[in-house]
Coordinates of C-alpha atoms in Angstrom, one line a residue:
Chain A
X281 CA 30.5 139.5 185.4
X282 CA 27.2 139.7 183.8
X283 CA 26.9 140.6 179.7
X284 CA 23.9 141.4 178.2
X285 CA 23.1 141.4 174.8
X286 CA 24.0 144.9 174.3
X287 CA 27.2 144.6 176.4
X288 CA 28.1 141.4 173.7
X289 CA 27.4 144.2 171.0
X290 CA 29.6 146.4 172.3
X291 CA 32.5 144.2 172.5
X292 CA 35.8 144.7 170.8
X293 CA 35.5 142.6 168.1
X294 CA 38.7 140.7 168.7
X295 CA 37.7 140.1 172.5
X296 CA 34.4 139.6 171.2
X297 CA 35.6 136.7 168.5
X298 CA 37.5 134.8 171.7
X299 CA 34.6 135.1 174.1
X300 CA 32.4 133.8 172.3
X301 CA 34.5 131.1 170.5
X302 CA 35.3 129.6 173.8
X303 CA 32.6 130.5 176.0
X304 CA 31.0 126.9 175.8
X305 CA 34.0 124.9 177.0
X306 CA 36.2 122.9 175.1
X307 CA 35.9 120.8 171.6
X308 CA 37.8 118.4 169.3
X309 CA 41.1 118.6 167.8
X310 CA 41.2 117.4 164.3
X311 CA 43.0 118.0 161.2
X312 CA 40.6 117.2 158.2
X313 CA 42.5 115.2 155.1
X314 CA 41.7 116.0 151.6
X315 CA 42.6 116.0 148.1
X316 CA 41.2 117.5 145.1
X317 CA 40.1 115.6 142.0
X318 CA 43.7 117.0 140.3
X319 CA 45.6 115.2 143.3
X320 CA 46.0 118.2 145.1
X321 CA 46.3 117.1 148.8
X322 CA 44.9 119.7 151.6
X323 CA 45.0 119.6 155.4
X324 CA 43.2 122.0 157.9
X325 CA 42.5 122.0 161.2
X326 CA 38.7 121.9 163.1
X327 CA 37.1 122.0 166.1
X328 CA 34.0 121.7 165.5
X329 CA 33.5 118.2 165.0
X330 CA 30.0 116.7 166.5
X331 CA 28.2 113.2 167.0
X332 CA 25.1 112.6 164.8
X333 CA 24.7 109.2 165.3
X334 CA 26.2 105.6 166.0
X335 CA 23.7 103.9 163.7
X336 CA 24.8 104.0 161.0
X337 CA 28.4 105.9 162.6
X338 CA 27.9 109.7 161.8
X339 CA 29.7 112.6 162.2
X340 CA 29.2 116.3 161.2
X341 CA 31.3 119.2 161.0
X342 CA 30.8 123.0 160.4
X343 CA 33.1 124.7 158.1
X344 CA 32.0 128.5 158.4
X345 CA 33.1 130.8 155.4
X346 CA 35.1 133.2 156.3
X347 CA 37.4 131.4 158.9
X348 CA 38.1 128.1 157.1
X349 CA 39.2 128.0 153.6
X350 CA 36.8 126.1 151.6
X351 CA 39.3 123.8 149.4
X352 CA 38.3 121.5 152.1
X353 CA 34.8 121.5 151.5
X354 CA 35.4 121.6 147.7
X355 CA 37.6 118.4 148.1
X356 CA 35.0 116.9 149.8
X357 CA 32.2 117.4 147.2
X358 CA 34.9 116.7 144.5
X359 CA 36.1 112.8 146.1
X360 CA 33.5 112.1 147.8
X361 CA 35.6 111.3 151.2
X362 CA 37.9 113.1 153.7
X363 CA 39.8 112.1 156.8
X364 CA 40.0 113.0 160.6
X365 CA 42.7 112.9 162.6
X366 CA 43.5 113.2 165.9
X367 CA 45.9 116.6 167.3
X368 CA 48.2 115.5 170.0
X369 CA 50.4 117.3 172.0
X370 CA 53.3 116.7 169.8
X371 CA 51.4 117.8 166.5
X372 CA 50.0 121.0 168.0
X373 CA 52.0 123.4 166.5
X374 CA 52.4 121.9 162.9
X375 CA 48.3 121.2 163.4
X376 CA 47.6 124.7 164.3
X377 CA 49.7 125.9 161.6
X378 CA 47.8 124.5 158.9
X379 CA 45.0 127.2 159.8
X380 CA 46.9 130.3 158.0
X381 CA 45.7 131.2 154.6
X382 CA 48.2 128.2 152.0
X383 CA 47.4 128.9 148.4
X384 CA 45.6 126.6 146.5
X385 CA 48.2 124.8 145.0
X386 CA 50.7 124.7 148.1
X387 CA 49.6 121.5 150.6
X388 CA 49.2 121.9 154.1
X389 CA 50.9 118.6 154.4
X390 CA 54.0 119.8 153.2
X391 CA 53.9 123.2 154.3
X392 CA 53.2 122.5 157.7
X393 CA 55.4 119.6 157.9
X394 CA 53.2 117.0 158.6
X395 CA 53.5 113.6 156.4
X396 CA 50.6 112.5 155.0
X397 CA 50.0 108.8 154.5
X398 CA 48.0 106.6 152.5
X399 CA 45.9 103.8 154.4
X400 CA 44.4 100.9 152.3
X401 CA 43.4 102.6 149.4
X402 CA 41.1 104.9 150.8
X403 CA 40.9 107.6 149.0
X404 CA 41.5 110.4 151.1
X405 CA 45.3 111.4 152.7
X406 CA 45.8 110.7 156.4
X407 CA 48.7 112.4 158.7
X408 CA 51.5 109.9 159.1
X409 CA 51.9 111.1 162.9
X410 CA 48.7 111.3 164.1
X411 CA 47.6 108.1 166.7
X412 CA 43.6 108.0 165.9
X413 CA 42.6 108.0 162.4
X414 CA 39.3 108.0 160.7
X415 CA 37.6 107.8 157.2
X416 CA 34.9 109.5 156.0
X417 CA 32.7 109.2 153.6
X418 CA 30.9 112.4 152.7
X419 CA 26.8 111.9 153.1
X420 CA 25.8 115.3 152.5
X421 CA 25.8 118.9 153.8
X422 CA 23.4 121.8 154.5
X423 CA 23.8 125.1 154.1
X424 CA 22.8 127.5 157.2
X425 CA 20.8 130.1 156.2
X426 CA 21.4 132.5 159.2
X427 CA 25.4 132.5 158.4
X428 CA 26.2 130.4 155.3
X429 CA 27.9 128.2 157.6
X430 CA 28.1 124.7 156.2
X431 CA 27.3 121.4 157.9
X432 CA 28.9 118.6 156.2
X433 CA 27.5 115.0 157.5
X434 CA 29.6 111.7 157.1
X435 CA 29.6 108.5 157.7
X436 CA 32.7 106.6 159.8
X437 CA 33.8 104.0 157.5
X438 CA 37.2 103.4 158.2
X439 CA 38.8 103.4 162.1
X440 CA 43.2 103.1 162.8
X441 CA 43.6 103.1 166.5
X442 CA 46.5 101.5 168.5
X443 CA 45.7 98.0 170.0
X444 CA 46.2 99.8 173.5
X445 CA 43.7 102.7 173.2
X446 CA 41.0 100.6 173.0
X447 CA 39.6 98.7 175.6
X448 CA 37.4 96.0 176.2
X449 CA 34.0 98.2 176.4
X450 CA 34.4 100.1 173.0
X451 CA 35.9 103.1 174.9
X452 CA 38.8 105.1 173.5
X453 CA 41.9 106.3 176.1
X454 CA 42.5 109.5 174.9
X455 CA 45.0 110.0 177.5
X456 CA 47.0 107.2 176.4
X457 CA 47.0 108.2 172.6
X458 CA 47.9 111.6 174.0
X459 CA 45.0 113.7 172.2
X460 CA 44.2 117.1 173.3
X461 CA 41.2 119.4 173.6
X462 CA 40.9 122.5 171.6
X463 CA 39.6 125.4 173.6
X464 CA 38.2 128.9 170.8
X465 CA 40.5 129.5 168.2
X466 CA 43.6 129.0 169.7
X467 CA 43.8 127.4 173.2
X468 CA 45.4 123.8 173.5
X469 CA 44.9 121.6 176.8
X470 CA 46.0 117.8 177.6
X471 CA 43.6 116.2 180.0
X472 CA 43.3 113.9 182.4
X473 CA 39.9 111.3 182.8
X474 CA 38.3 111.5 186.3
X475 CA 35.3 108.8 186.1
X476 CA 33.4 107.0 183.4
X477 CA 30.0 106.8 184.4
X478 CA 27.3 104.2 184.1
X479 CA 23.9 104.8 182.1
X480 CA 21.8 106.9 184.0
X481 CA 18.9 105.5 185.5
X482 CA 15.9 107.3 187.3
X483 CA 16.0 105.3 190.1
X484 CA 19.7 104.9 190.7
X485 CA 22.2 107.5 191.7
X486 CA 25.2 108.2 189.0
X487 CA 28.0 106.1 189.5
X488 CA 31.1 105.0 187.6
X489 CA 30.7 102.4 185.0
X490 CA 33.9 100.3 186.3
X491 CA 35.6 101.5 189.1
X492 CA 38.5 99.0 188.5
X493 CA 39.2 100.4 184.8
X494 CA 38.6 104.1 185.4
X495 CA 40.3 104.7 188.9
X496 CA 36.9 106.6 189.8
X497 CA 36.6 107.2 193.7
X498 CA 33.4 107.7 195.0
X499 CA 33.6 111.5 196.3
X500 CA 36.7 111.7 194.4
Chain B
X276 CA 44.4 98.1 165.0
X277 CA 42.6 98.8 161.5
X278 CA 38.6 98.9 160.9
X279 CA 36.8 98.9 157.6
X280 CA 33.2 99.8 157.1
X281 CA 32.2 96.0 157.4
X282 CA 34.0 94.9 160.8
X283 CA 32.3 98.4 161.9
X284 CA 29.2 97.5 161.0
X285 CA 29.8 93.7 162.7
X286 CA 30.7 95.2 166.1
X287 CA 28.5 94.2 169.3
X288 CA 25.9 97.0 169.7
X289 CA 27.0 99.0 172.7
X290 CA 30.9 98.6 171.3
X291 CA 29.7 100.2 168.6
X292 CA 28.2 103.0 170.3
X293 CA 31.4 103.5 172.9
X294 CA 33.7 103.6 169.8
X295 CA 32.0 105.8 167.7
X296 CA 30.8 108.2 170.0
X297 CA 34.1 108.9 171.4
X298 CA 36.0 108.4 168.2
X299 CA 36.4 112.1 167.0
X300 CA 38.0 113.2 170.4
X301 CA 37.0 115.8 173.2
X302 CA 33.1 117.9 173.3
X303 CA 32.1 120.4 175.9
X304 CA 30.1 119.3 178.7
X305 CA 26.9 121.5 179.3
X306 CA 23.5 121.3 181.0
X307 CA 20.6 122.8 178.9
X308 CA 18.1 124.5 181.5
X309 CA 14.3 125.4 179.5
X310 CA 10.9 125.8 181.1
X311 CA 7.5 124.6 179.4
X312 CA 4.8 127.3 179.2
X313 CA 3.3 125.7 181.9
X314 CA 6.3 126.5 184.1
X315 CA 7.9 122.7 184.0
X316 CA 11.9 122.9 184.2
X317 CA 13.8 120.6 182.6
X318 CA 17.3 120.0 182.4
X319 CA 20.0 117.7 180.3
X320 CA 23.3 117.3 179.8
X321 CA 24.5 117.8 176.2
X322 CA 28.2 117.3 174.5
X323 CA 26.7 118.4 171.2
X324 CA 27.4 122.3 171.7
X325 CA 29.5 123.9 168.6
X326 CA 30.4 127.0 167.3
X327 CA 28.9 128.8 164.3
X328 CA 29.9 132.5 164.4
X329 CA 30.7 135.2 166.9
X330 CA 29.1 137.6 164.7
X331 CA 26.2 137.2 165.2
X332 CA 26.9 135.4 168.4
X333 CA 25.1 131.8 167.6
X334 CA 25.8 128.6 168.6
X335 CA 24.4 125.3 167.3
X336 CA 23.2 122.1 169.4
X337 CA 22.8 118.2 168.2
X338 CA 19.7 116.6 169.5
X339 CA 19.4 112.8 168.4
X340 CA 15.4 111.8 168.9
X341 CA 17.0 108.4 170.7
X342 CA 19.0 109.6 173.4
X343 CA 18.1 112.8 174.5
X344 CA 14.4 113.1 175.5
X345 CA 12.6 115.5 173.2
X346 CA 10.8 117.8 176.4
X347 CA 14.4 120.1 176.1
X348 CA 13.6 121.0 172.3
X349 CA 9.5 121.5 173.1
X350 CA 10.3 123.7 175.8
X351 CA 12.9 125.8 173.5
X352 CA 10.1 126.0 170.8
X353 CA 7.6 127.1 173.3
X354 CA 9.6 129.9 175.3
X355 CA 12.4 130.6 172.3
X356 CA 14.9 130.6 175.2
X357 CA 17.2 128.4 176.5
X358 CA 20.4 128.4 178.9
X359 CA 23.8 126.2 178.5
X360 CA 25.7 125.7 182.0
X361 CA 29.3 124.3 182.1
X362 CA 29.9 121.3 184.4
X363 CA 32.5 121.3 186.6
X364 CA 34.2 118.7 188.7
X365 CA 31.9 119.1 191.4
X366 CA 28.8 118.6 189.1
X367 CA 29.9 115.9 187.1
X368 CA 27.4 113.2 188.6
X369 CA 24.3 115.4 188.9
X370 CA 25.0 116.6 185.8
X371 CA 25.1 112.9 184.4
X372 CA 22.2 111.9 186.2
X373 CA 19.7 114.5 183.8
X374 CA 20.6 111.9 181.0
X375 CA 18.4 109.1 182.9
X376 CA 14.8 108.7 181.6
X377 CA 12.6 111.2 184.2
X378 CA 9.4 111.7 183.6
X379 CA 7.8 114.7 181.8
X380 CA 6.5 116.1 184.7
X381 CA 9.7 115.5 187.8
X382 CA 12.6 118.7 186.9
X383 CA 15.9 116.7 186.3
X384 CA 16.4 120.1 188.2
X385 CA 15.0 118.7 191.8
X386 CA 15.6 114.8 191.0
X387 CA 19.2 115.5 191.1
X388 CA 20.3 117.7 193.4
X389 CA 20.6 121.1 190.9
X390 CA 19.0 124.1 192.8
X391 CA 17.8 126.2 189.5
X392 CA 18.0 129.9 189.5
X393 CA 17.0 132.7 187.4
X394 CA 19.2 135.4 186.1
X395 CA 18.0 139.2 185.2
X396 CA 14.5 137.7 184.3
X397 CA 16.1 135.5 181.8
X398 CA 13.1 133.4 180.8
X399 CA 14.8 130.4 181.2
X400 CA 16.3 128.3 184.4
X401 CA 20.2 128.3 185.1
X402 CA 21.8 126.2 187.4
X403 CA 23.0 128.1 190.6
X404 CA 26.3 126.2 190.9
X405 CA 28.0 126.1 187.6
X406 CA 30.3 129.2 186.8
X407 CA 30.3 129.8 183.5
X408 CA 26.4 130.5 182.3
X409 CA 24.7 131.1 179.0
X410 CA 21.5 132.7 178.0
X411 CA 20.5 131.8 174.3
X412 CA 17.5 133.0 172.1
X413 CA 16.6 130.3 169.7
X414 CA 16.7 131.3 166.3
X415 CA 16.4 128.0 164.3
X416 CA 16.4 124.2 163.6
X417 CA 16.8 122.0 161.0
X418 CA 15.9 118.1 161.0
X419 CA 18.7 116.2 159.4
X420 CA 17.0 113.6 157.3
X421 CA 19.4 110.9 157.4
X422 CA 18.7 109.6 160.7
X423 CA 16.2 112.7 162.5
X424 CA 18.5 114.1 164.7
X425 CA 17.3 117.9 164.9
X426 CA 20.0 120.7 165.2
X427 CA 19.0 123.7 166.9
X428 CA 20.8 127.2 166.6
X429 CA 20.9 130.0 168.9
X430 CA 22.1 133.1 170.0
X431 CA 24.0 134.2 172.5
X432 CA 22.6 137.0 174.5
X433 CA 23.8 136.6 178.2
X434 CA 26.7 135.5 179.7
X435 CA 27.8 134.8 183.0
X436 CA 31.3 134.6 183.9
X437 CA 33.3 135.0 187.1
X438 CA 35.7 137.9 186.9
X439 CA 39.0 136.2 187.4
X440 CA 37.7 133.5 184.5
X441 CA 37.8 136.1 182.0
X442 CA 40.9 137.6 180.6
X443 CA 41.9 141.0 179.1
X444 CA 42.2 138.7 175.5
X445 CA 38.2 137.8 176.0
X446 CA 39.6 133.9 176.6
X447 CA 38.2 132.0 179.3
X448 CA 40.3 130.4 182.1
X449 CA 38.6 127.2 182.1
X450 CA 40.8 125.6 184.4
X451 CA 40.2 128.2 187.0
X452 CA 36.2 127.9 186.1
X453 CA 36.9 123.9 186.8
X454 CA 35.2 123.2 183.4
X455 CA 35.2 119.3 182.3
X456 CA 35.9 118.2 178.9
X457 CA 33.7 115.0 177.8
X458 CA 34.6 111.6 175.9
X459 CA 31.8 110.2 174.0
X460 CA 28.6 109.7 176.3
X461 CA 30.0 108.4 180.0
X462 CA 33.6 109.9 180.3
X463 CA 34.5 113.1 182.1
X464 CA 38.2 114.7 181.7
X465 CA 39.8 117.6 183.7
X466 CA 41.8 120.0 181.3
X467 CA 45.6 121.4 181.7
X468 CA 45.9 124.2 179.1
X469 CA 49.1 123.6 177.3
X470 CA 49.3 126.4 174.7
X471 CA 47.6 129.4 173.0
X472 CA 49.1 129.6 170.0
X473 CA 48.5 133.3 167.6
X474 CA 46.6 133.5 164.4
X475 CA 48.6 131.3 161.7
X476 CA 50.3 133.0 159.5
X477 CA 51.4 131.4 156.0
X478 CA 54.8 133.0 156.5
X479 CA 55.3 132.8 159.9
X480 CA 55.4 129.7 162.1
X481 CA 53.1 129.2 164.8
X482 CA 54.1 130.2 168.2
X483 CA 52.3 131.1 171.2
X484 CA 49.8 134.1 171.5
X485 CA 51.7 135.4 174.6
X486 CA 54.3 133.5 176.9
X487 CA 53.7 135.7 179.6
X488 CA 50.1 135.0 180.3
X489 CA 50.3 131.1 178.7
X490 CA 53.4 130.2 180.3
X491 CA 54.1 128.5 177.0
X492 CA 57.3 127.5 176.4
X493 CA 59.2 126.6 172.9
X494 CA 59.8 123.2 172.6
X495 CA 57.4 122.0 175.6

């Protein structure tokens, strides 16, 4: 099926709004951790996490207006720091939850049923049940003009993984630490790795970085 | 295992870039197709695609001046057009291969094995084998000063879709599409779609959109 831009137009909105959420593949499963200068904790999920850079470790995310409350964004500004952490399979539904429309004053933590936890005094709340676990501290943000979307930039400055997710190279095992893939708004998939490839080199065909770690078969 | 900023910072180079690319989870996997004005293809794989609206219809890429050669963003800026393709199983090491170092003037299109094809007039180069295509009109960029990476926002005005990949909802089938889900910059994961959980609700907790077409089951 072929759309063109006046086909897109035409859309029902709603069919519109999942088409074109997920119509370039998949993205991560996060739940940002806040709190607000008064100590009012917040938790909401987002997909939209992207790499900026690995150095210095840099992350952005874009937290659009109408489809994610901004208490997140206004925690951020207030603390200065936030948290990501991983969805897995077995925090899906709490995870997803945490996208309806709380109050202020009621926590997503709590109202979703996900514990939040305090790591090392870092001043941000983490989810007590999620695997992979990272600090943020907020760098700075820029509004889009074209949709007052907001790009919010940070920098990685504290990492909780389990000893056996992380291997030898640097590489995480997602698989192992059981985190999932966010597909739209709304569609949740496990995966499975099929190769970890070597640097790509002009002169050299694609090939798998370790064949003993990754399982890859050539063909395969 | 528990890093701080400092024992981030300390890591061994490429470590450091494994870890923190992958950190934050799952991206999509796409191949960027542009032409120069003077007719040069050009092609690269890119895990930076993320959403920005469906209303307008725009999405938003990450290209980091390091590790992506700059020849993709020219060509957008010369033709204002652009196509993401998703890779699939079956393109996973071709589509890898567009990261190496080529030359301005050899396609990644030709030196690895990606027949290009053209669409409606679409003034931009898909690639004939991947199943789910996207025609984009650029409409922006910004440089992020805090390390030059360049973000680059476009619209959606084509997509290409097989018929039994879209359903009545407008979600994607992405299994049935074969589309990969990427892990920081080398590792390529197949999908299983567990879930599609309904709009959260503050009242109401989360449950599936619709068990008959997700095959979702409470408790599983």
């Amino acid at each position: 099926m072929l759309l063109h831009k006046n086909d897109i137009e035409a859309l029902e909105r709603r069919f519109r709004t999942h088409l074109i959420n997920g119509v370039t593949g998949f993205s991560s499963a996060n739940l940002v951790g806040t709190v607000g200068a008064g100590g009012q904790t917040n938790l909401a999920m987002i997909s939209s996490v992207v790499h900026i850079g690995a150095h210095p470790p840099l992350k952005a995310m874009v937290i659009r207006p109408h489809s994610v409350p901004r208490h997140t964004l206004e925690n951020i500004l207030e603390t200065g720091h936030y948290t990501l952490n991983h969805v897995h399979a077995d925090l899906c539904l709490q995870a997803h939850q945490t996208s309806a429309r709380y109050p202020r004053e009621q926590s997503e933590f709590d109202a979703c049923g996900l514990e939040a936890c305090w790591l090392d005094a870092f001043p941000a709340p983490f989810v007590a049940r999620s695997r992979i676990r990272i600090g943020m501290r907020y760098r700075e943000h820029q509004t889009l003009a074209i949709n007052d979307t907001v790009l919010v930039v940070g920098e990685v400055v504290l990492i909780d993984v389990p000893d056996d997710c992380l291997v030898a190279t640097g590489h995480l095992d997602l698989e192992r630490a059981g985190t999932l893939a966010v597909n739209g708004l709304d569609g949740y998939h496990d995966t499975r790795q099929l190769t970890r490839l070597a640097y790509a080199k002009p002169d050299c065909p694609a090939g798998p970085l370790s064949p003993e770690t990754t399982g890859y078969q050539a063909g395969g």
